[in-house]
PDB file of C-alpha atoms in Angstrom:
ATOM      1  CA  VAL X   1      40.868   1.835-108.270  1.00 97.00           C
ATOM      2  CA  ILE X   2      41.516   0.315-111.673  1.00 98.00           C
ATOM      3  CA  LEU X   3      38.580   0.988-113.982  1.00 97.00           C
ATOM      4  CA  PRO X   4      37.761  -0.834-117.215  1.00 96.00           C
ATOM      5  CA  GLU X   5      37.810   0.970-120.534  1.00 93.00           C
ATOM      6  CA  GLY X   6      34.514   2.694-121.183  1.00 92.00           C
ATOM      7  CA  PHE X   7      33.525   2.715-117.501  1.00 95.00           C
ATOM      8  CA  ARG X   8      30.412   4.783-116.852  1.00 93.00           C
ATOM      9  CA  CYS X   9      29.011   6.009-113.551  1.00 95.00           C
ATOM     10  CA  PRO X  10      26.515   8.885-113.934  1.00 92.00           C
ATOM     11  CA  GLY X  11      27.386  11.884-111.779  1.00 92.00           C
ATOM     12  CA  LEU X  12      30.851  10.611-110.823  1.00 93.00           C
ATOM     13  CA  ASN X  13      32.880  13.489-109.404  1.00 88.00           C
ATOM     14  CA  ASP X  14      35.016  14.554-106.459  1.00 84.00           C
ATOM     15  CA  SER X  15      33.333  12.955-103.425  1.00 87.00           C
ATOM     16  CA  LYS X  16      33.005  16.364-101.729  1.00 83.00           C
ATOM     17  CA  GLN X  17      30.753  17.481-104.594  1.00 87.00           C
ATOM     18  CA  VAL X  18      28.421  14.477-104.338  1.00 88.00           C
ATOM     19  CA  SER X  19      25.572  13.848-101.887  1.00 89.00           C
ATOM     20  CA  HIS X  20      25.711  11.026 -99.361  1.00 90.00           C
ATOM     21  CA  ALA X  21      23.026   9.053-101.199  1.00 92.00           C
ATOM     22  CA  ASP X  22      24.798   9.423-104.539  1.00 94.00           C
ATOM     23  CA  ARG X  23      28.148   8.428-103.011  1.00 94.00           C
ATOM     24  CA  GLU X  24      26.628   5.205-101.707  1.00 95.00           C
ATOM     25  CA  ARG X  25      25.047   4.515-105.102  1.00 96.00           C
ATOM     26  CA  MET X  26      28.344   5.141-106.866  1.00 96.00           C
ATOM     27  CA  ARG X  27      30.267   2.995-104.399  1.00 97.00           C
ATOM     28  CA  GLU X  28      28.146  -0.010-105.355  1.00 97.00           C
ATOM     29  CA  ILE X  29      28.742   0.597-109.076  1.00 97.00           C
ATOM     30  CA  ILE X  30      32.483   1.159-108.659  1.00 97.00           C
ATOM     31  CA  GLU X  31      33.064  -1.892-106.489  1.00 97.00           C
ATOM     32  CA  LYS X  32      31.015  -4.054-108.857  1.00 97.00           C
ATOM     33  CA  LYS X  33      32.495  -2.877-112.161  1.00 97.00           C
ATOM     34  CA  ALA X  34      36.102  -1.990-111.280  1.00 97.00           C
ATOM     35  CA  ILE X  35      38.859  -4.316-112.471  1.00 97.00           C
ATOM     36  CA  ALA X  36      40.367  -3.976-108.998  1.00 97.00           C
ATOM     37  CA  TRP X  37      39.940  -1.742-105.965  1.00 98.00           C
ATOM     38  CA  ALA X  38      41.269  -1.504-102.436  1.00 97.00           C
ATOM     39  CA  VAL X  39      40.950   0.789 -99.418  1.00 97.00           C
ATOM     40  CA  ALA X  40      43.663   1.018 -96.746  1.00 97.00           C
ATOM     41  CA  HIS X  41      43.491   2.374 -93.197  1.00 95.00           C
ATOM     42  CA  ILE X  42      46.237   3.990 -91.112  1.00 95.00           C
ATOM     43  CA  GLU X  43      45.827   4.105 -87.330  1.00 94.00           C
ATOM     44  CA  ALA X  44      45.860   7.426 -85.502  1.00 91.00           C
ATOM     45  CA  LYS X  45      48.986   6.526 -83.508  1.00 91.00           C
ATOM     46  CA  VAL X  46      50.884   5.900 -86.747  1.00 92.00           C
ATOM     47  CA  ILE X  47      49.769   9.248 -88.164  1.00 90.00           C
ATOM     48  CA  ASP X  48      51.003  10.920 -84.969  1.00 88.00           C
ATOM     49  CA  ARG X  49      54.385   9.230 -85.364  1.00 89.00           C
ATOM     50  CA  ILE X  50      55.067   9.823 -89.075  1.00 88.00           C
ATOM     51  CA  ASN X  51      52.747  12.835 -89.846  1.00 86.00           C
ATOM     52  CA  ILE X  52      49.609  13.070 -91.981  1.00 86.00           C
ATOM     53  CA  LEU X  53      51.364  13.438 -95.344  1.00 88.00           C
ATOM     54  CA  ARG X  54      53.557  10.362 -94.942  1.00 90.00           C
ATOM     55  CA  ALA X  55      50.611   8.425 -93.534  1.00 92.00           C
ATOM     56  CA  SER X  56      48.477   9.349 -96.548  1.00 92.00           C
ATOM     57  CA  ILE X  57      51.153   8.134 -98.940  1.00 94.00           C
ATOM     58  CA  GLN X  58      51.693   4.979 -96.889  1.00 95.00           C
ATOM     59  CA  ALA X  59      47.961   4.269 -97.143  1.00 96.00           C
ATOM     60  CA  MET X  60      48.175   4.671-100.916  1.00 96.00           C
ATOM     61  CA  HIS X  61      51.066   2.205-101.056  1.00 97.00           C
ATOM     62  CA  ASN X  62      49.184  -0.243 -98.837  1.00 97.00           C
ATOM     63  CA  ALA X  63      46.129  -0.030-101.091  1.00 97.00           C
ATOM     64  CA  LEU X  64      48.296  -0.608-104.166  1.00 97.00           C
ATOM     65  CA  ARG X  65      49.723  -3.764-102.578  1.00 97.00           C
ATOM     66  CA  MET X  66      46.186  -4.967-101.842  1.00 97.00           C
ATOM     67  CA  LEU X  67      45.013  -4.720-105.463  1.00 97.00           C
ATOM     68  CA  SER X  68      44.275  -8.023-107.144  1.00 95.00           C
ATOM     69  CA  GLU X  69      45.912  -6.697-110.318  1.00 96.00           C
ATOM     70  CA  LYS X  70      48.973  -4.470-110.652  1.00 95.00           C
ATOM     71  CA  PRO X  71      48.343  -1.141-112.392  1.00 96.00           C
ATOM     72  CA  ASP X  72      50.283  -0.070-115.470  1.00 95.00           C
ATOM     73  CA  TYR X  73      50.678   3.444-114.061  1.00 95.00           C
ATOM     74  CA  ILE X  74      49.478   5.437-111.071  1.00 97.00           C
ATOM     75  CA  LEU X  75      47.465   8.664-111.029  1.00 97.00           C
ATOM     76  CA  VAL X  76      47.707  10.493-107.702  1.00 95.00           C
ATOM     77  CA  ASP X  77      45.357  13.201-106.465  1.00 92.00           C
ATOM     78  CA  GLY X  78      47.506  16.056-105.163  1.00 89.00           C
ATOM     79  CA  ASN X  79      51.146  17.012-105.535  1.00 88.00           C
ATOM     80  CA  ARG X  80      52.998  14.563-103.284  1.00 89.00           C
ATOM     81  CA  PHE X  81      53.764  10.863-103.677  1.00 93.00           C
ATOM     82  CA  TYR X  82      56.657   8.498-103.108  1.00 93.00           C
ATOM     83  CA  PRO X  83      57.509   6.145-105.983  1.00 95.00           C
ATOM     84  CA  TYR X  84      55.865   2.748-105.716  1.00 96.00           C
ATOM     85  CA  GLU X  85      58.034  -0.107-106.972  1.00 95.00           C
ATOM     86  CA  THR X  86      58.967   0.696-110.575  1.00 96.00           C
ATOM     87  CA  ILE X  87      55.510   1.856-111.665  1.00 97.00           C
ATOM     88  CA  TYR X  88      55.333   5.296-113.308  1.00 97.00           C
ATOM     89  CA  HIS X  89      53.211   7.798-111.398  1.00 96.00           C
ATOM     90  CA  LYS X  90      51.853  11.268-112.043  1.00 96.00           C
ATOM     91  CA  CYS X  91      50.510  13.716-109.444  1.00 95.00           C
ATOM     92  CA  ILE X  92      47.522  15.804-110.495  1.00 94.00           C
ATOM     93  CA  ILE X  93      46.275  18.705-108.399  1.00 90.00           C
ATOM     94  CA  GLN X  94      42.477  18.478-108.083  1.00 88.00           C
ATOM     95  CA  GLY X  95      42.729  15.199-109.941  1.00 90.00           C
ATOM     96  CA  ASP X  96      39.420  13.955-108.552  1.00 89.00           C
ATOM     97  CA  ALA X  97      37.700  16.531-110.762  1.00 89.00           C
ATOM     98  CA  LYS X  98      39.705  15.532-113.840  1.00 92.00           C
ATOM     99  CA  PHE X  99      40.089  11.739-113.910  1.00 94.00           C
ATOM    100  CA  ARG X 100      37.395   9.120-113.408  1.00 95.00           C
ATOM    101  CA  SER X 101      39.730   6.721-111.631  1.00 96.00           C
ATOM    102  CA  ILE X 102      40.740   9.358-109.071  1.00 95.00           C
ATOM    103  CA  ALA X 103      37.109  10.432-108.590  1.00 95.00           C
ATOM    104  CA  ALA X 104      36.137   6.777-108.098  1.00 96.00           C
ATOM    105  CA  ALA X 105      38.926   6.345-105.540  1.00 96.00           C
ATOM    106  CA  SER X 106      37.718   9.422-103.657  1.00 94.00           C
ATOM    107  CA  ILE X 107      34.188   7.981-103.546  1.00 95.00           C
ATOM    108  CA  LEU X 108      35.452   4.700-102.077  1.00 97.00           C
ATOM    109  CA  ALA X 109      37.738   6.484 -99.603  1.00 95.00           C
ATOM    110  CA  LYS X 110      34.926   8.732 -98.371  1.00 93.00           C
ATOM    111  CA  THR X 111      32.240   6.027 -98.110  1.00 95.00           C
ATOM    112  CA  HIS X 112      34.536   3.536 -96.386  1.00 96.00           C
ATOM    113  CA  ARG X 113      35.713   6.234 -93.964  1.00 94.00           C
ATOM    114  CA  ASP X 114      32.120   7.212 -93.161  1.00 93.00           C
ATOM    115  CA  GLU X 115      31.273   3.544 -92.645  1.00 95.00           C
ATOM    116  CA  TYR X 116      34.191   3.193 -90.240  1.00 94.00           C
ATOM    117  CA  MET X 117      33.098   6.276 -88.302  1.00 93.00           C
ATOM    118  CA  GLN X 118      29.604   4.779 -88.013  1.00 93.00           C
ATOM    119  CA  PHE X 119      31.198   1.609 -86.641  1.00 94.00           C
ATOM    120  CA  LEU X 120      33.239   3.596 -84.091  1.00 93.00           C
ATOM    121  CA  HIS X 121      30.106   5.459 -83.029  1.00 93.00           C
ATOM    122  CA  GLY X 122      28.943   2.212 -81.461  1.00 93.00           C
ATOM    123  CA  TYR X 123      31.961   2.317 -79.144  1.00 93.00           C
ATOM    124  CA  TYR X 124      32.083   6.085 -78.544  1.00 93.00           C
ATOM    125  CA  PRO X 125      28.515   7.416 -79.004  1.00 93.00           C
ATOM    126  CA  GLU X 126      29.175  10.561 -76.957  1.00 93.00           C
ATOM    127  CA  TYR X 127      31.356  12.044 -79.719  1.00 91.00           C
ATOM    128  CA  GLY X 128      28.629  12.071 -82.367  1.00 91.00           C
ATOM    129  CA  TRP X 129      30.754  10.466 -85.061  1.00 91.00           C
ATOM    130  CA  TYR X 130      27.666   9.157 -86.826  1.00 87.00           C
ATOM    131  CA  GLN X 131      26.970  12.801 -87.664  1.00 87.00           C
ATOM    132  CA  ASN X 132      30.266  14.743 -87.678  1.00 86.00           C
ATOM    133  CA  LYS X 133      32.204  11.820 -89.218  1.00 87.00           C
ATOM    134  CA  GLY X 134      35.178  12.641 -87.001  1.00 87.00           C
ATOM    135  CA  TYR X 135      35.647  16.199 -88.236  1.00 84.00           C
ATOM    136  CA  PRO X 136      36.427  18.812 -85.533  1.00 81.00           C
ATOM    137  CA  THR X 137      33.049  20.508 -85.300  1.00 82.00           C
ATOM    138  CA  GLU X 138      32.324  22.822 -82.389  1.00 80.00           C
ATOM    139  CA  ILE X 139      30.235  20.154 -80.651  1.00 85.00           C
ATOM    140  CA  HIS X 140      32.894  17.503 -81.228  1.00 87.00           C
ATOM    141  CA  ARG X 141      35.583  19.743 -79.704  1.00 84.00           C
ATOM    142  CA  ALA X 142      33.315  20.484 -76.726  1.00 86.00           C
ATOM    143  CA  VAL X 143      32.890  16.769 -76.024  1.00 88.00           C
ATOM    144  CA  ILE X 144      36.659  16.277 -76.249  1.00 87.00           C
ATOM    145  CA  GLY X 145      37.098  19.089 -73.738  1.00 84.00           C
ATOM    146  CA  LYS X 146      34.735  17.287 -71.372  1.00 87.00           C
ATOM    147  CA  LEU X 147      35.630  13.602 -71.918  1.00 89.00           C
ATOM    148  CA  GLY X 148      39.105  13.754 -73.425  1.00 88.00           C
ATOM    149  CA  LEU X 149      40.525  11.920 -76.427  1.00 89.00           C
ATOM    150  CA  THR X 150      39.874   8.324 -77.443  1.00 92.00           C
ATOM    151  CA  PRO X 151      42.487   5.968 -78.958  1.00 91.00           C
ATOM    152  CA  GLU X 152      40.989   6.900 -82.333  1.00 93.00           C
ATOM    153  CA  HIS X 153      41.938  10.589 -82.003  1.00 91.00           C
ATOM    154  CA  ARG X 154      45.202  11.955 -83.294  1.00 89.00           C
ATOM    155  CA  ARG X 155      47.264  13.431 -80.444  1.00 84.00           C
ATOM    156  CA  SER X 156      49.126  15.680 -82.888  1.00 79.00           C
ATOM    157  CA  PHE X 157      45.902  17.449 -83.891  1.00 78.00           C
ATOM    158  CA  LYS X 158      45.121  20.584 -81.823  1.00 71.00           C
ATOM    159  CA  TYR X 159      41.428  20.050 -81.139  1.00 69.00           C
ATOM    160  CA  ASP X 160      41.230  22.856 -78.602  1.00 61.00           C
ATOM    161  CA  ASP X 161      42.381  25.591 -80.982  1.00 51.00           C
ATOM    162  CA  SER X 162      40.064  26.471 -83.852  1.00 44.00           C
ATOM    163  CA  LYS X 163      42.769  28.517 -85.577  1.00 41.00           C
ATOM    164  CA  ALA X 164      45.248  25.682 -85.344  1.00 41.00           C
ATOM    165  CA  ILE X 165      42.540  23.381 -86.702  1.00 41.00           C
ATOM    166  CA  GLN X 166      42.250  25.586 -89.771  1.00 40.00           C
ATOM    167  CA  LEU X 167      46.004  25.449 -90.322  1.00 40.00           C
ATOM    168  CA  ASP X 168      46.145  21.704 -89.747  1.00 43.00           C
ATOM    169  CA  TRP X 169      43.315  21.246 -92.246  1.00 39.00           C
ATOM    170  CA  ALA X 170      45.248  23.263 -94.789  1.00 41.00           C
ATOM    171  CA  ALA X 171      48.404  21.241 -94.140  1.00 42.00           C
ATOM    172  CA  GLU X 172      46.480  18.064 -94.843  1.00 44.00           C
ATOM    173  CA  LYS X 173      44.845  19.323 -98.007  1.00 42.00           C
ATOM    174  CA  GLY X 174      47.705  21.475 -99.271  1.00 42.00           C
ATOM    175  CA  VAL X 175      47.597  25.255 -99.275  1.00 39.00           C
ATOM    176  CA  ASP X 176      47.291  26.270-102.901  1.00 38.00           C
ATOM    177  CA  GLU X 177      49.401  29.409-102.967  1.00 40.00           C
ATOM    178  CA  LEU X 178      50.737  32.165-100.724  1.00 44.00           C
ATOM    179  CA  TYR X 179      51.094  35.735-101.944  1.00 42.00           C
ATOM    180  CA  CYS X 180      52.697  38.718-100.259  1.00 42.00           C
ATOM    181  CA  THR X 181      52.323  42.424-100.949  1.00 39.00           C
ATOM    182  CA  GLY X 182      54.125  45.312 -99.328  1.00 40.00           C
ATOM    183  CA  PRO X 183      57.444  47.212 -99.332  1.00 41.00           C
ATOM    184  CA  LEU X 184      59.546  44.192-100.317  1.00 41.00           C
ATOM    185  CA  SER X 185      62.268  43.768-102.887  1.00 46.00           C
ATOM    186  CA  LYS X 186      61.237  42.170-106.163  1.00 46.00           C
ATOM    187  CA  GLU X 187      63.570  39.230-105.423  1.00 47.00           C
ATOM    188  CA  THR X 188      61.889  38.587-102.063  1.00 47.00           C
ATOM    189  CA  ALA X 189      58.389  38.822-103.505  1.00 45.00           C
ATOM    190  CA  ASP X 190      59.162  36.651-106.537  1.00 48.00           C
ATOM    191  CA  GLY X 191      60.739  34.016-104.320  1.00 50.00           C
ATOM    192  CA  PHE X 192      57.627  33.866-102.159  1.00 47.00           C
ATOM    193  CA  ASN X 193      54.643  34.407-104.435  1.00 45.00           C
ATOM    194  CA  GLY X 194      52.766  31.628-106.162  1.00 46.00           C
ATOM    195  CA  LYS X 195      54.597  28.717-104.533  1.00 49.00           C
ATOM    196  CA  TRP X 196      52.892  25.553-103.300  1.00 48.00           C
ATOM    197  CA  TYR X 197      53.163  24.808 -99.578  1.00 48.00           C
ATOM    198  CA  GLU X 198      52.051  21.457 -98.156  1.00 49.00           C
ATOM    199  CA  THR X 199      53.007  21.476 -94.472  1.00 54.00           C
ATOM    200  CA  LYS X 200      53.039  23.860 -91.529  1.00 55.00           C
ATOM    201  CA  ASP X 201      56.833  23.830 -91.501  1.00 60.00           C
ATOM    202  CA  GLU X 202      56.958  24.874 -95.150  1.00 61.00           C
ATOM    203  CA  ILE X 203      54.496  27.693 -94.496  1.00 61.00           C
ATOM    204  CA  TYR X 204      56.533  28.781 -91.480  1.00 62.00           C
ATOM    205  CA  GLU X 205      59.825  28.803 -93.375  1.00 66.00           C
ATOM    206  CA  ALA X 206      58.243  30.747 -96.232  1.00 65.00           C
ATOM    207  CA  CYS X 207      56.689  33.365 -93.942  1.00 64.00           C
ATOM    208  CA  LYS X 208      59.508  33.650 -91.404  1.00 63.00           C
ATOM    209  CA  PRO X 209      61.570  36.251 -93.352  1.00 62.00           C
ATOM    210  CA  LEU X 210      58.449  38.386 -93.717  1.00 57.00           C
ATOM    211  CA  LEU X 211      57.342  38.542 -90.078  1.00 57.00           C
ATOM    212  CA  ASP X 212      59.215  41.773 -89.367  1.00 57.00           C
ATOM    213  CA  LYS X 213      58.041  43.390 -92.597  1.00 53.00           C
ATOM    214  CA  ASP X 214      55.126  45.756 -93.023  1.00 51.00           C
ATOM    215  CA  CYS X 215      53.338  43.520 -95.489  1.00 49.00           C
ATOM    216  CA  ILE X 216      50.228  41.480 -96.055  1.00 47.00           C
ATOM    217  CA  ILE X 217      50.206  37.746 -96.674  1.00 49.00           C
ATOM    218  CA  MET X 218      47.303  36.410 -98.704  1.00 50.00           C
ATOM    219  CA  ILE X 219      46.454  32.748 -98.957  1.00 47.00           C
ATOM    220  CA  LYS X 220      44.799  31.294-102.005  1.00 44.00           C
ATOM    221  CA  GLY X 221      43.224  27.940-101.266  1.00 43.00           C
ATOM    222  CA  SER X 222      40.113  25.942-100.559  1.00 37.00           C
ATOM    223  CA  ARG X 223      39.687  27.536 -97.139  1.00 38.00           C
ATOM    224  CA  ALA X 224      40.681  31.031 -96.034  1.00 39.00           C
ATOM    225  CA  MET X 225      43.016  31.631 -93.114  1.00 41.00           C
ATOM    226  CA  LYS X 226      43.977  34.890 -91.432  1.00 43.00           C
ATOM    227  CA  MET X 227      47.537  35.950 -90.738  1.00 45.00           C
ATOM    228  CA  ASP X 228      47.119  35.378 -86.992  1.00 47.00           C
ATOM    229  CA  THR X 229      46.390  31.728 -87.803  1.00 48.00           C
ATOM    230  CA  LEU X 230      49.893  31.462 -89.198  1.00 49.00           C
ATOM    231  CA  VAL X 231      51.376  33.449 -86.335  1.00 49.00           C
ATOM    232  CA  ASP X 232      49.887  30.950 -83.875  1.00 51.00           C
ATOM    233  CA  ALA X 233      51.883  28.227 -85.604  1.00 48.00           C
ATOM    234  CA  PHE X 234      55.075  30.278 -85.318  1.00 47.00           C
ATOM    235  CA  ARG X 235      54.800  30.866 -81.575  1.00 49.00           C
ATOM    236  CA  GLY X 236      55.943  27.347 -80.851  1.00 46.00           C
ATOM    237  CA  LYS X 237      59.141  27.844 -82.856  1.00 43.00           C
ATOM    238  CA  ASN X 238      62.066  29.654 -81.261  1.00 40.00           C
ATOM    239  CA  ASN X 239      59.648  31.695 -79.103  1.00 39.00           C
ATOM    240  CA  GLU X 240      58.902  33.920 -82.057  1.00 38.00           C
TER     241      GLU X 240
END
């Protein structure tokens, strides 16, 4: 989204902090008043092939190419982005709560996604996407267990494992920080504590040296996970 100087949209904020009705109201204002806007979609099979992080960045690049005007610089919500052409970019953690343009982009992304899920509900009504919007609720997982996956489901997402779902969710959103306490050397603790981890592999590599230690790993983030959630991810690696 490229917004004009002095753009106003009462209540504009991170889409997760805004009601459905307000998101729809804001979408109309943003699409009407923005200098340029675009929303891109990545198919599930592509996400399975290249992973959720790369797919997210690819979608951003696709949306940038779709804009009717080229931006002077790019503000990115989060901490990961691949350079786009020669345009300067800056990553901002929790940027949708700090910059109007990022908040506006999150509103468009959420409303267009919900609209697409409503469209898909017409083809797959058994999965309740009009209500769960594709998120892995208990009922949604139960239907998958009974009817299987559709072409719109990611095969790389472990729908049958609630703990794995928590870890996958964190990998998508970015785990804020990991902290470890216990009988460890200062060098080990300092090298581990307070770092940002984006993917399961990064979490695994960070925790691997600590698995045989008598210590506690604490996760600071938007959603809590227990240690056994991480251990589940490790079991598929080297039989550990």
